[in-house]
Structure formats: C-alpha cells, structure tokens
PDB file of C-alpha atoms in Angstrom:
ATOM      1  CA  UNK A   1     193.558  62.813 156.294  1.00  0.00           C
ATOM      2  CA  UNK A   2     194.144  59.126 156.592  1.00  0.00           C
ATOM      3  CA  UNK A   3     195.489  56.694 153.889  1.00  0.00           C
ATOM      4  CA  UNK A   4     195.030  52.805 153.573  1.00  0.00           C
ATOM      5  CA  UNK A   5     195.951  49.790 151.145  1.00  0.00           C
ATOM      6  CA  UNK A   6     195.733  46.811 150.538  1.00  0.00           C
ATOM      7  CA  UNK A   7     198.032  44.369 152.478  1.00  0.00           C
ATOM      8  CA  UNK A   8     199.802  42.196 150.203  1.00  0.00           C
ATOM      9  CA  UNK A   9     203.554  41.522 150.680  1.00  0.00           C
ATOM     10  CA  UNK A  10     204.167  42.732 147.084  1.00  0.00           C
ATOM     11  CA  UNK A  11     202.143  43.428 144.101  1.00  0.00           C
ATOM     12  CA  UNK A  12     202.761  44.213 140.444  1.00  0.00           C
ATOM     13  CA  UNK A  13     199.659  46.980 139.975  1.00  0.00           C
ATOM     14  CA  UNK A  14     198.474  49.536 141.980  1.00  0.00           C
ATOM     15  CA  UNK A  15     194.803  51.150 141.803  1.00  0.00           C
ATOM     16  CA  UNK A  16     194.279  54.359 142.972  1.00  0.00           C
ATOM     17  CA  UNK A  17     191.250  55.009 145.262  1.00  0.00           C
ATOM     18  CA  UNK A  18     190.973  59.090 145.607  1.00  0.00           C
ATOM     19  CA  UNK A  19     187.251  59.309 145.936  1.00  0.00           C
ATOM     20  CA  UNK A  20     185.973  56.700 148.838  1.00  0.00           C
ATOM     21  CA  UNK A  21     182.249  57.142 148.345  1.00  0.00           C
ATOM     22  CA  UNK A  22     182.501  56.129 144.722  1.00  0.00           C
ATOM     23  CA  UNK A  23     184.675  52.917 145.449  1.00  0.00           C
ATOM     24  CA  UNK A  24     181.746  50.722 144.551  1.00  0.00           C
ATOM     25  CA  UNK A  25     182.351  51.034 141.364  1.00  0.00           C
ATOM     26  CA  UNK A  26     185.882  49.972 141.231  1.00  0.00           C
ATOM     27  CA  UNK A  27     185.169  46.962 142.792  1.00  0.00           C
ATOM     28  CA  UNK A  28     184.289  44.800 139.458  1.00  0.00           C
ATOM     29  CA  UNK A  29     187.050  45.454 137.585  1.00  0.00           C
ATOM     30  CA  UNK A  30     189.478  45.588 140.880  1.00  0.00           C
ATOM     31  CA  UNK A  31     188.328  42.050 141.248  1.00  0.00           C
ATOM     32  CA  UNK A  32     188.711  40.828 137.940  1.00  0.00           C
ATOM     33  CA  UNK A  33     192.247  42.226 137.663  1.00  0.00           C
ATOM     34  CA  UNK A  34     193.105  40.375 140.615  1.00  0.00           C
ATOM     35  CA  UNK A  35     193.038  37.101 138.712  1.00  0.00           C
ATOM     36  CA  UNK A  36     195.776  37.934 136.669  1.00  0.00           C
ATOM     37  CA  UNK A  37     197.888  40.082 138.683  1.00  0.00           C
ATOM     38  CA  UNK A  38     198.723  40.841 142.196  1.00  0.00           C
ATOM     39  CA  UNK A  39     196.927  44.406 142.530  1.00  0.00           C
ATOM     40  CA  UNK A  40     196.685  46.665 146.050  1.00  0.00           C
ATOM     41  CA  UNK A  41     194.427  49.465 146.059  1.00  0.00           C
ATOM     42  CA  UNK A  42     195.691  52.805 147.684  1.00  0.00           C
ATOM     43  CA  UNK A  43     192.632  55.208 149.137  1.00  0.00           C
ATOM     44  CA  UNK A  44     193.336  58.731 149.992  1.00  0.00           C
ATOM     45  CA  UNK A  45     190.855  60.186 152.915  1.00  0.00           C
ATOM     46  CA  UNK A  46     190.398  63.725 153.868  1.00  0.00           C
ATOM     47  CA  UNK A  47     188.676  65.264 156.311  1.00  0.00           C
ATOM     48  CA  UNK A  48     186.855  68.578 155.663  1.00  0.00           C
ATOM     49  CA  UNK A  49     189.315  70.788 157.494  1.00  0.00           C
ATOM     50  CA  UNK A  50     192.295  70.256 155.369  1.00  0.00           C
ATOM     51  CA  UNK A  51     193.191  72.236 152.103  1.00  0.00           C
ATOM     52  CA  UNK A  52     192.212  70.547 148.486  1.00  0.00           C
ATOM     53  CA  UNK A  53     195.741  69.615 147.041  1.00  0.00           C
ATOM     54  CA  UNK A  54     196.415  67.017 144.411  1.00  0.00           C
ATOM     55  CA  UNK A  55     200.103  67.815 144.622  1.00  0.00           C
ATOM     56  CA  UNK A  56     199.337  66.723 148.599  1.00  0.00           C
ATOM     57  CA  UNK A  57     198.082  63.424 147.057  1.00  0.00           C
ATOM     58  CA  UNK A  58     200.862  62.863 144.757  1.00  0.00           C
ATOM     59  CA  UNK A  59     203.396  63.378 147.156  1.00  0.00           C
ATOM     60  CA  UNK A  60     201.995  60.698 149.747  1.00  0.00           C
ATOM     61  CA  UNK A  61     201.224  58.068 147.007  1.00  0.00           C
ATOM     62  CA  UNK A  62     205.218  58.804 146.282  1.00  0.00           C
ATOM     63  CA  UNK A  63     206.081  58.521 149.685  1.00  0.00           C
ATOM     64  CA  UNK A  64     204.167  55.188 149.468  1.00  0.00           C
ATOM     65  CA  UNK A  65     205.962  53.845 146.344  1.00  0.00           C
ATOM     66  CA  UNK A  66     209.057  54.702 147.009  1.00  0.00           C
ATOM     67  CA  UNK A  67     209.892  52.074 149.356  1.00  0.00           C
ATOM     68  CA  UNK A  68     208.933  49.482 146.736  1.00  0.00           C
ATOM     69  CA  UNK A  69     212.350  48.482 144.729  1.00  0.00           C
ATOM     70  CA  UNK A  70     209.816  47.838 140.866  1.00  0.00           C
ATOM     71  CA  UNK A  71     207.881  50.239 139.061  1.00  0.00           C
ATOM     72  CA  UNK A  72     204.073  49.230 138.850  1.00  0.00           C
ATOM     73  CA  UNK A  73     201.275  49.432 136.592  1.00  0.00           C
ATOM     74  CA  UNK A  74     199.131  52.588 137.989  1.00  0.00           C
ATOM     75  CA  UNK A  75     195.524  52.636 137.646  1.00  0.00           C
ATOM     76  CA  UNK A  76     192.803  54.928 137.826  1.00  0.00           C
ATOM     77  CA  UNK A  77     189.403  56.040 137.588  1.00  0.00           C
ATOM     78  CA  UNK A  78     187.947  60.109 137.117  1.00  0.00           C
ATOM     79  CA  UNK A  79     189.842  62.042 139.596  1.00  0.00           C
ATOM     80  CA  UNK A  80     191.984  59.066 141.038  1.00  0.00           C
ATOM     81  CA  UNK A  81     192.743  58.955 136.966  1.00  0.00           C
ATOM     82  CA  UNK A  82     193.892  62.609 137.299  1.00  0.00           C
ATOM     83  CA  UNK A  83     196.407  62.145 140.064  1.00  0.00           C
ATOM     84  CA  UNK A  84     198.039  58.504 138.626  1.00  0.00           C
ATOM     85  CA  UNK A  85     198.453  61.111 135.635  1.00  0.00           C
ATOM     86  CA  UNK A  86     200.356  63.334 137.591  1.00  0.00           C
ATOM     87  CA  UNK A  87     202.424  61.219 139.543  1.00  0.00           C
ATOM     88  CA  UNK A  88     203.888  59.704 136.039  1.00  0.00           C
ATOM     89  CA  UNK A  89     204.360  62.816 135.001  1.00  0.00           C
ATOM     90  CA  UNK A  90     206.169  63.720 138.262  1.00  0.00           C
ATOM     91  CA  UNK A  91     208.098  60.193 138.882  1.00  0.00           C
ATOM     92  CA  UNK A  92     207.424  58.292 135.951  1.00  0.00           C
ATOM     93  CA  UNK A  93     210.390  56.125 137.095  1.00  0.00           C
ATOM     94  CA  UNK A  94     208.179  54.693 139.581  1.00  0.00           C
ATOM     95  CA  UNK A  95     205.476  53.632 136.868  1.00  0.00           C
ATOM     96  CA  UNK A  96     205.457  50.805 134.474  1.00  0.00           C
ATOM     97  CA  UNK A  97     202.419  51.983 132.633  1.00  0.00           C
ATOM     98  CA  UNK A  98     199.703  53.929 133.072  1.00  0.00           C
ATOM     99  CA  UNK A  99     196.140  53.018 132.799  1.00  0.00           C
ATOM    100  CA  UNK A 100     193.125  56.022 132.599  1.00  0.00           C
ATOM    101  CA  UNK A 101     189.491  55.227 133.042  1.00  0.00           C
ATOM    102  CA  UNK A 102     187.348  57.863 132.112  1.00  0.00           C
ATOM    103  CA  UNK A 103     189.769  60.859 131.791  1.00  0.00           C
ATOM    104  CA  UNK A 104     189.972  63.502 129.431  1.00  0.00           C
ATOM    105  CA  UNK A 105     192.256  64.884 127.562  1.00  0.00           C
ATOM    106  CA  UNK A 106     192.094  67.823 129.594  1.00  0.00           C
ATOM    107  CA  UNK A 107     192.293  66.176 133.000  1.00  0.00           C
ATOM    108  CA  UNK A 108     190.827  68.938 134.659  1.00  0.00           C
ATOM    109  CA  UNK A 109     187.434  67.807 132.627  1.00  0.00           C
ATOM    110  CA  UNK A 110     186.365  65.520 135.629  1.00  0.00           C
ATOM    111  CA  UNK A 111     182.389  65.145 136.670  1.00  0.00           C
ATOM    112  CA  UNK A 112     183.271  68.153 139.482  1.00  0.00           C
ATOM    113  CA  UNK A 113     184.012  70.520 136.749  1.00  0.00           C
ATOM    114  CA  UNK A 114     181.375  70.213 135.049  1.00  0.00           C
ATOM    115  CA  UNK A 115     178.639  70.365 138.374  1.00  0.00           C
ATOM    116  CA  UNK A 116     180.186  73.856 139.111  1.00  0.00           C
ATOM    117  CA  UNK A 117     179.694  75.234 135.547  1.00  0.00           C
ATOM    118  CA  UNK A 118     176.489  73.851 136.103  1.00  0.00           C
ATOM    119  CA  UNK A 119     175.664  75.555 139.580  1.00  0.00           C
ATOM    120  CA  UNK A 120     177.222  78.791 137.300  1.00  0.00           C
ATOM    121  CA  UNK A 121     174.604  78.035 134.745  1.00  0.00           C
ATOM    122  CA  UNK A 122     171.335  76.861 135.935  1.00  0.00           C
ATOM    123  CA  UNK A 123     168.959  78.380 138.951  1.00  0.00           C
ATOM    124  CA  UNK A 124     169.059  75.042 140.455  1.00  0.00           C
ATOM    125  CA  UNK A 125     169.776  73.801 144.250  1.00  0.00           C
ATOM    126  CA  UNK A 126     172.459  71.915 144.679  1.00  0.00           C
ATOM    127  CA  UNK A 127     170.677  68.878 145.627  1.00  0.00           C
ATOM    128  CA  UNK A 128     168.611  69.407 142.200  1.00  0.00           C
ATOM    129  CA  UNK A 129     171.516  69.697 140.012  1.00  0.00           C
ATOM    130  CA  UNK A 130     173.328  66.684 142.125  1.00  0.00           C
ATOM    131  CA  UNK A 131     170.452  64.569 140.998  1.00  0.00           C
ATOM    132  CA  UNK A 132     170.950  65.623 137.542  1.00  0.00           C
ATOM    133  CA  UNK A 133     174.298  64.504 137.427  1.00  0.00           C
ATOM    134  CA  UNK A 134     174.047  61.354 138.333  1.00  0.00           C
ATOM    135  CA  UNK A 135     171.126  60.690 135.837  1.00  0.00           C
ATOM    136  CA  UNK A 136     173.354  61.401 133.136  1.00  0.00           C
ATOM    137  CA  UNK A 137     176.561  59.298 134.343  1.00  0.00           C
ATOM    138  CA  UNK A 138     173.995  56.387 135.134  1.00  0.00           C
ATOM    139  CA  UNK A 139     172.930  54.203 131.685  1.00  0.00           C
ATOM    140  CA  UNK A 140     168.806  54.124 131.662  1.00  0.00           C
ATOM    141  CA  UNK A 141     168.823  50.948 132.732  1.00  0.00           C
ATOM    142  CA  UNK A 142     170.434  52.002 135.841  1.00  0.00           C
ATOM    143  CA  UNK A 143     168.416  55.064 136.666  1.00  0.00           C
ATOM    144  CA  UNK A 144     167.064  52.762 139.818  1.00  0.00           C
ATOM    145  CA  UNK A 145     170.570  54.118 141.192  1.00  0.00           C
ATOM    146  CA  UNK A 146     169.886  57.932 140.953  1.00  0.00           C
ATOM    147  CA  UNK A 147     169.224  58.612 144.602  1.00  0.00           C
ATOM    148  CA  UNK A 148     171.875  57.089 146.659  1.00  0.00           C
ATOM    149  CA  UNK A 149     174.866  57.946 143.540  1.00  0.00           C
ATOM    150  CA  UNK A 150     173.574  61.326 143.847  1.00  0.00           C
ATOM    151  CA  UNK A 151     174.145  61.508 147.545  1.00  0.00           C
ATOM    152  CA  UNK A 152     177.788  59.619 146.946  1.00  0.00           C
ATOM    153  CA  UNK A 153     178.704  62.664 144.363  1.00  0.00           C
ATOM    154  CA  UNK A 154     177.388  64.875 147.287  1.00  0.00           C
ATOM    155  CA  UNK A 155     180.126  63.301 149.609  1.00  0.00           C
ATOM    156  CA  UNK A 156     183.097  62.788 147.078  1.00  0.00           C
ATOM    157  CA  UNK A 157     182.070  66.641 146.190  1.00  0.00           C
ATOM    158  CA  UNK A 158     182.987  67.257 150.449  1.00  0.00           C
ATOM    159  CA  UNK A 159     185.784  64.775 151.340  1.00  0.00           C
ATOM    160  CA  UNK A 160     187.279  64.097 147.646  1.00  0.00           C
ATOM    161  CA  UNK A 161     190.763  66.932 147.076  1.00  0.00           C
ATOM    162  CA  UNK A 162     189.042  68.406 143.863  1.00  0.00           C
ATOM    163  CA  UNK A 163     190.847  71.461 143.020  1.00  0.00           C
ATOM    164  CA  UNK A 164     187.676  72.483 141.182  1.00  0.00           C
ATOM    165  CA  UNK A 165     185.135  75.288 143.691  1.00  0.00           C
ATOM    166  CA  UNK A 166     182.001  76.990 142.618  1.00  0.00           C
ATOM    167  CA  UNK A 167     184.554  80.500 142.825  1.00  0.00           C
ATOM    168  CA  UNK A 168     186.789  78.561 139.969  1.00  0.00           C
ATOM    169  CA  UNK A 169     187.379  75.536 137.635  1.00  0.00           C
ATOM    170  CA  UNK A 170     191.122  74.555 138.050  1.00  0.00           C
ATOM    171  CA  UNK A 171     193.065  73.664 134.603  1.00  0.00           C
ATOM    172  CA  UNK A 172     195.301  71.065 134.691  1.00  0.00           C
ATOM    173  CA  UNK A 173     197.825  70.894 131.539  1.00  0.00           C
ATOM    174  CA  UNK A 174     198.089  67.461 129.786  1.00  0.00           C
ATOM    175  CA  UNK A 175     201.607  66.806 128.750  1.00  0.00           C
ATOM    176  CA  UNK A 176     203.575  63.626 127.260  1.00  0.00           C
ATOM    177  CA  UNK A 177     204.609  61.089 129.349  1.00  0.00           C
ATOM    178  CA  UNK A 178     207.031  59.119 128.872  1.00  0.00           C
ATOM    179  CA  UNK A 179     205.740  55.635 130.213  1.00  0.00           C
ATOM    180  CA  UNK A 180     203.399  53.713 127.941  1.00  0.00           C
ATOM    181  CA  UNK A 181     199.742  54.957 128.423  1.00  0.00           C
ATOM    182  CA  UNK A 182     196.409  53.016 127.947  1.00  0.00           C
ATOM    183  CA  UNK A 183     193.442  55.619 128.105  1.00  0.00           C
ATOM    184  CA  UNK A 184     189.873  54.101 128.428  1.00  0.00           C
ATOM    185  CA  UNK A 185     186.596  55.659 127.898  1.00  0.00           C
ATOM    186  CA  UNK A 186     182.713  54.843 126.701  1.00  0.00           C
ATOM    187  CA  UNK A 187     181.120  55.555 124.144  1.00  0.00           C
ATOM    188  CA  UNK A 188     177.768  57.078 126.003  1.00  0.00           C
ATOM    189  CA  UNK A 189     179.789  59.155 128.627  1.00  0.00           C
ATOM    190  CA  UNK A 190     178.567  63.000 129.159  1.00  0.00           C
ATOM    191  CA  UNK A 191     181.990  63.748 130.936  1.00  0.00           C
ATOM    192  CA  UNK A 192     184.488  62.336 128.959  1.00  0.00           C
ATOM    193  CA  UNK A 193     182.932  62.136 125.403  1.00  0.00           C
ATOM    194  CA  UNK A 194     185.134  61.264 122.287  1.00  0.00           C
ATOM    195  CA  UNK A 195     186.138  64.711 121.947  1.00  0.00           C
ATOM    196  CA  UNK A 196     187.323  64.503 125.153  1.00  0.00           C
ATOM    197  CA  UNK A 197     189.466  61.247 124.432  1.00  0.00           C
ATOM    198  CA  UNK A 198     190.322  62.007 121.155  1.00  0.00           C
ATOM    199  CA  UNK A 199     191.980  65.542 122.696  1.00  0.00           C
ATOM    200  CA  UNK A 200     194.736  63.016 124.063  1.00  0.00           C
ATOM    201  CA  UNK A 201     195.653  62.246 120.384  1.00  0.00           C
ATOM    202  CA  UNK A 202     198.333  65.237 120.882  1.00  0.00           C
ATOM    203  CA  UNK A 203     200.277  63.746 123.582  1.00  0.00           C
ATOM    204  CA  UNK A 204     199.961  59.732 122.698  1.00  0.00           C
ATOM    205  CA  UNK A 205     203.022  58.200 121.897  1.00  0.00           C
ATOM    206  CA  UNK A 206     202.955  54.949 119.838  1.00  0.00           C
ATOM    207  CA  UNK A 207     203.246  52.909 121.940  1.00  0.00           C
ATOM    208  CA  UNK A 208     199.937  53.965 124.044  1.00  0.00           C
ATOM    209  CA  UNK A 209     196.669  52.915 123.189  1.00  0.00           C
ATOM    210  CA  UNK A 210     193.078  54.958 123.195  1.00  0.00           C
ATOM    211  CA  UNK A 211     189.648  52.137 124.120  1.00  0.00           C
ATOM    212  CA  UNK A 212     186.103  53.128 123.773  1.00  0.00           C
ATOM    213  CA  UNK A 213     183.623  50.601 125.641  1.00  0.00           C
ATOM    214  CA  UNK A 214     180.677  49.967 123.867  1.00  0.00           C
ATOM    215  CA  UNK A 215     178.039  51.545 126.837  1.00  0.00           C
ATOM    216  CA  UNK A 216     177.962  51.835 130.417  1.00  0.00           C
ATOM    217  CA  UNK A 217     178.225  55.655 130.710  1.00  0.00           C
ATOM    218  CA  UNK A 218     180.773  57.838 133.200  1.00  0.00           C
ATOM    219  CA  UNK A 219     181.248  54.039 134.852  1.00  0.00           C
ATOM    220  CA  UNK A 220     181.797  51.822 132.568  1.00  0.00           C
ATOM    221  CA  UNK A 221     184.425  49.563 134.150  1.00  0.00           C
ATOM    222  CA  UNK A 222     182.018  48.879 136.664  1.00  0.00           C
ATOM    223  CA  UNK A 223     178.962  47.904 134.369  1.00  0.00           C
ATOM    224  CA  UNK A 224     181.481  46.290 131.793  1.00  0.00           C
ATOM    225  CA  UNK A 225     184.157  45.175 133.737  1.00  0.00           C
ATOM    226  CA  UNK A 226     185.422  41.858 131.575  1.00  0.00           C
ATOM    227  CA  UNK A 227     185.373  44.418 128.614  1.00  0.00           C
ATOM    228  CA  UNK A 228     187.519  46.701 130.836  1.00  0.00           C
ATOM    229  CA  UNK A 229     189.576  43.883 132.354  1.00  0.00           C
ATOM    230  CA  UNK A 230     190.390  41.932 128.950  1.00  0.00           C
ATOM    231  CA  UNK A 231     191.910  45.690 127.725  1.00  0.00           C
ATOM    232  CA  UNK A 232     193.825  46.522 130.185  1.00  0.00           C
ATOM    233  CA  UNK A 233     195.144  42.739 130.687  1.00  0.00           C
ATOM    234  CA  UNK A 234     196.111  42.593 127.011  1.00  0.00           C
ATOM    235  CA  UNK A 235     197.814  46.305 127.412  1.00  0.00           C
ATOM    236  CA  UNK A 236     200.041  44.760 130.600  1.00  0.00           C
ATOM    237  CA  UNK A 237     201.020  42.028 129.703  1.00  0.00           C
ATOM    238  CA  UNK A 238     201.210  42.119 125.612  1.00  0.00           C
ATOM    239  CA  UNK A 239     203.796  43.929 123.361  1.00  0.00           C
ATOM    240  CA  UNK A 240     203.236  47.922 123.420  1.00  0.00           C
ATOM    241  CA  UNK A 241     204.056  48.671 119.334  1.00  0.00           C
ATOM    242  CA  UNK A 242     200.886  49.186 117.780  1.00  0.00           C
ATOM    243  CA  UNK A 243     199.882  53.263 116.726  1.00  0.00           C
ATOM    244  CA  UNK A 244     197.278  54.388 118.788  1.00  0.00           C
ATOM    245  CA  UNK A 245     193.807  54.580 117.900  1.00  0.00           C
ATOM    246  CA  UNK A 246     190.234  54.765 119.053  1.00  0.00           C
ATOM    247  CA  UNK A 247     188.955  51.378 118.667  1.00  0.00           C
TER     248      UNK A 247
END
C-alpha cells in the first residue's frame, strides 16, 4: 500500500482519490475547483497482496487529517465517495461538508456491485462483461472510450479496496450525518439512477442538498465539469438553509 497528496502548505478541500486507474476523470472538475479553493487530492494505493478494507482506508485518511488544526470540505467520486462517507460518519469533526459524486443511497451500490451480480447473472467472461460495463457508464458519444475504460475497471476491480467479491456483495448502511451533505448524480447513470439518489431522501437533513446533471452518465463531473464545479462552489461557499431536493 502506498499513499500520496498533493503538496500544498494548507488547503481548505480535500478530494479523495481511492481508485488510481480511474483518476482521469477527476481531473476536470479537480482543476476547476482549484480556482476557487485551495484543494489537495489524497490517493490510496494497494498492492494485490493486502486485504480489501475500507475501514483500513478510513483510518489512514484520519491519520492524515488529523494533523491539520480545520475541518475541510471532503470530496468524492464512486467508491472514493463511499469512504469520504464513512469517514464523516466516523470523525465528522474533521469535515466541513461533504460532497458525493455518483453515490447511492445505498453506498454499497457502486459500479463493482453491480459487475459481480452480473458475473452471477450472465454466462459471460469477465473481459466480456468488463466491456459491457463500461459501455453503459460511457454517454454514446463517448463509446470511442470503451476499450481502454474497460481495461481501467479491470485494474480498479484488482488494486481498488472494494469490499464487494464474486463470493459476496458487501452492504454498507447509510446513516445521518451530521455535517452538511451535497449529493450529486446524472440523470443518464445505470449505477446510481434517481432511485438510487432519491433513496438518500431518508437521511438528508435540511440543510443538504440532492443535484442531478443533465447527461454525462456514471462520470459526469468529468464530461460536465463547470456544471459540477458551479454546484459544488455554490454549496461551499453559500448559505446551507434551503430543504433538499432533486433539482
């Protein structure tokens, strides 16, 4: 296992990089955010040989943060989503808000999930059903990508700490937290659909905020990242008191 970041001094918002071979696509909005605020970007690497723990994760990103004397805004996208979730649920003292790309309202609903129901499901080699999936998380007129995502869903599958095996899908229970909350999700994506946002409604205080983007599939904030960025910027750095809603 190895972990990096980004060097700044200080920074106000933190973006959480669990999955290295899908990075790519955090690079858009990453940049865009960077404008406004001073953002690092935490990665989490593991090797093959070590045990899939998110509770592993969470306790290293709190080792990380707890030398830093401010909470920050926490960020994240899929699975890196899943484990900012769980550290505010853990040490939401260490959070000023919390910001969800593409998560559902059962967290344990990430892309992995749903590729081992799949393998469950369909006589289909995993390189088949690998292709598959990133078809649908692409829009059509990024299908041009289908070869070398599918071989970075391969690699997040192998070096990513997914809970999730073919032997077992892993629940994860979604809970309140108690820092303000802005979850974001498309309108097109297979994973997390509007049921799957709109299952959040139960644990959404009034102060957080539900936004569907208008396209751009399982990565959205990459193909609509000033959509993303404007969000999220008004979310930080405007007043929190308006009753959540899907807009």
């Amino acid at each position: 296992m190895s972990l990096s970041s980004a060097s700044e001094l200080s920074f106000e918002a933190l973006y959480l990089g669990i999955s290295p071979s899908l990075k790519l696509f955090d690079r858009p909005l990453l940049g865009s955010l960077g404008k406004c605020f001073r953002v690092a970007y935490w990665e989490y690497h593991q090797t093959q040989d070590e045990p899939c723990s998110l509770e592993t994760v969470v306790t290293l990103l709190y080792e990380y943060l707890k030398a830093w004397d401010r909470p920050v805004h926490l960020i994240g996208h899929g699975l890196s989503g899943v484990v900012a979730y769980l550290f505010a649920c853990h040490y939401p003292q260490r959070v000023r808000s919390l910001t969800l790309l593409a998560v559902s309202g059962q967290p344990a609903a990430t892309w992995h999930a749903h590729f081992y129901v799949q393998r469950k499901m369909f006589f289909c080699s995993r390189e088949q059903l690998l292709v598959r999936a990133a078809q649908s998380l692409l829009p059509p007129s990024e299908q041009w990508r289908v070869r070398s995502l599918s071989y970075a869903l391969a690699k997040d599958l192998d070096t990513a700490p997914i809970p999730h095996s073919l032997f077992q899908v892993i629940p994860i229970p979604a809970q309140k937290v108690s820092v303000p909350m802005l979850v974001c999700g498309s309108e097109d994506d297979p994973i997390v659909d509007r049921d799957g946002l709109e299952s959040w409604k139960a644990y959404l205080k009034p102060t957080d905020q539900v936004w569907l983007c208008p396209g751009g599939r399982h990565f959205f904030h990459y193909f609509f990242p000033s959509l993303a960025n404007l969000k999220i910027m008004d979310f930080w750095q405007g007043p929190r008191q308006s009753q959540p809603s899907l807009a």
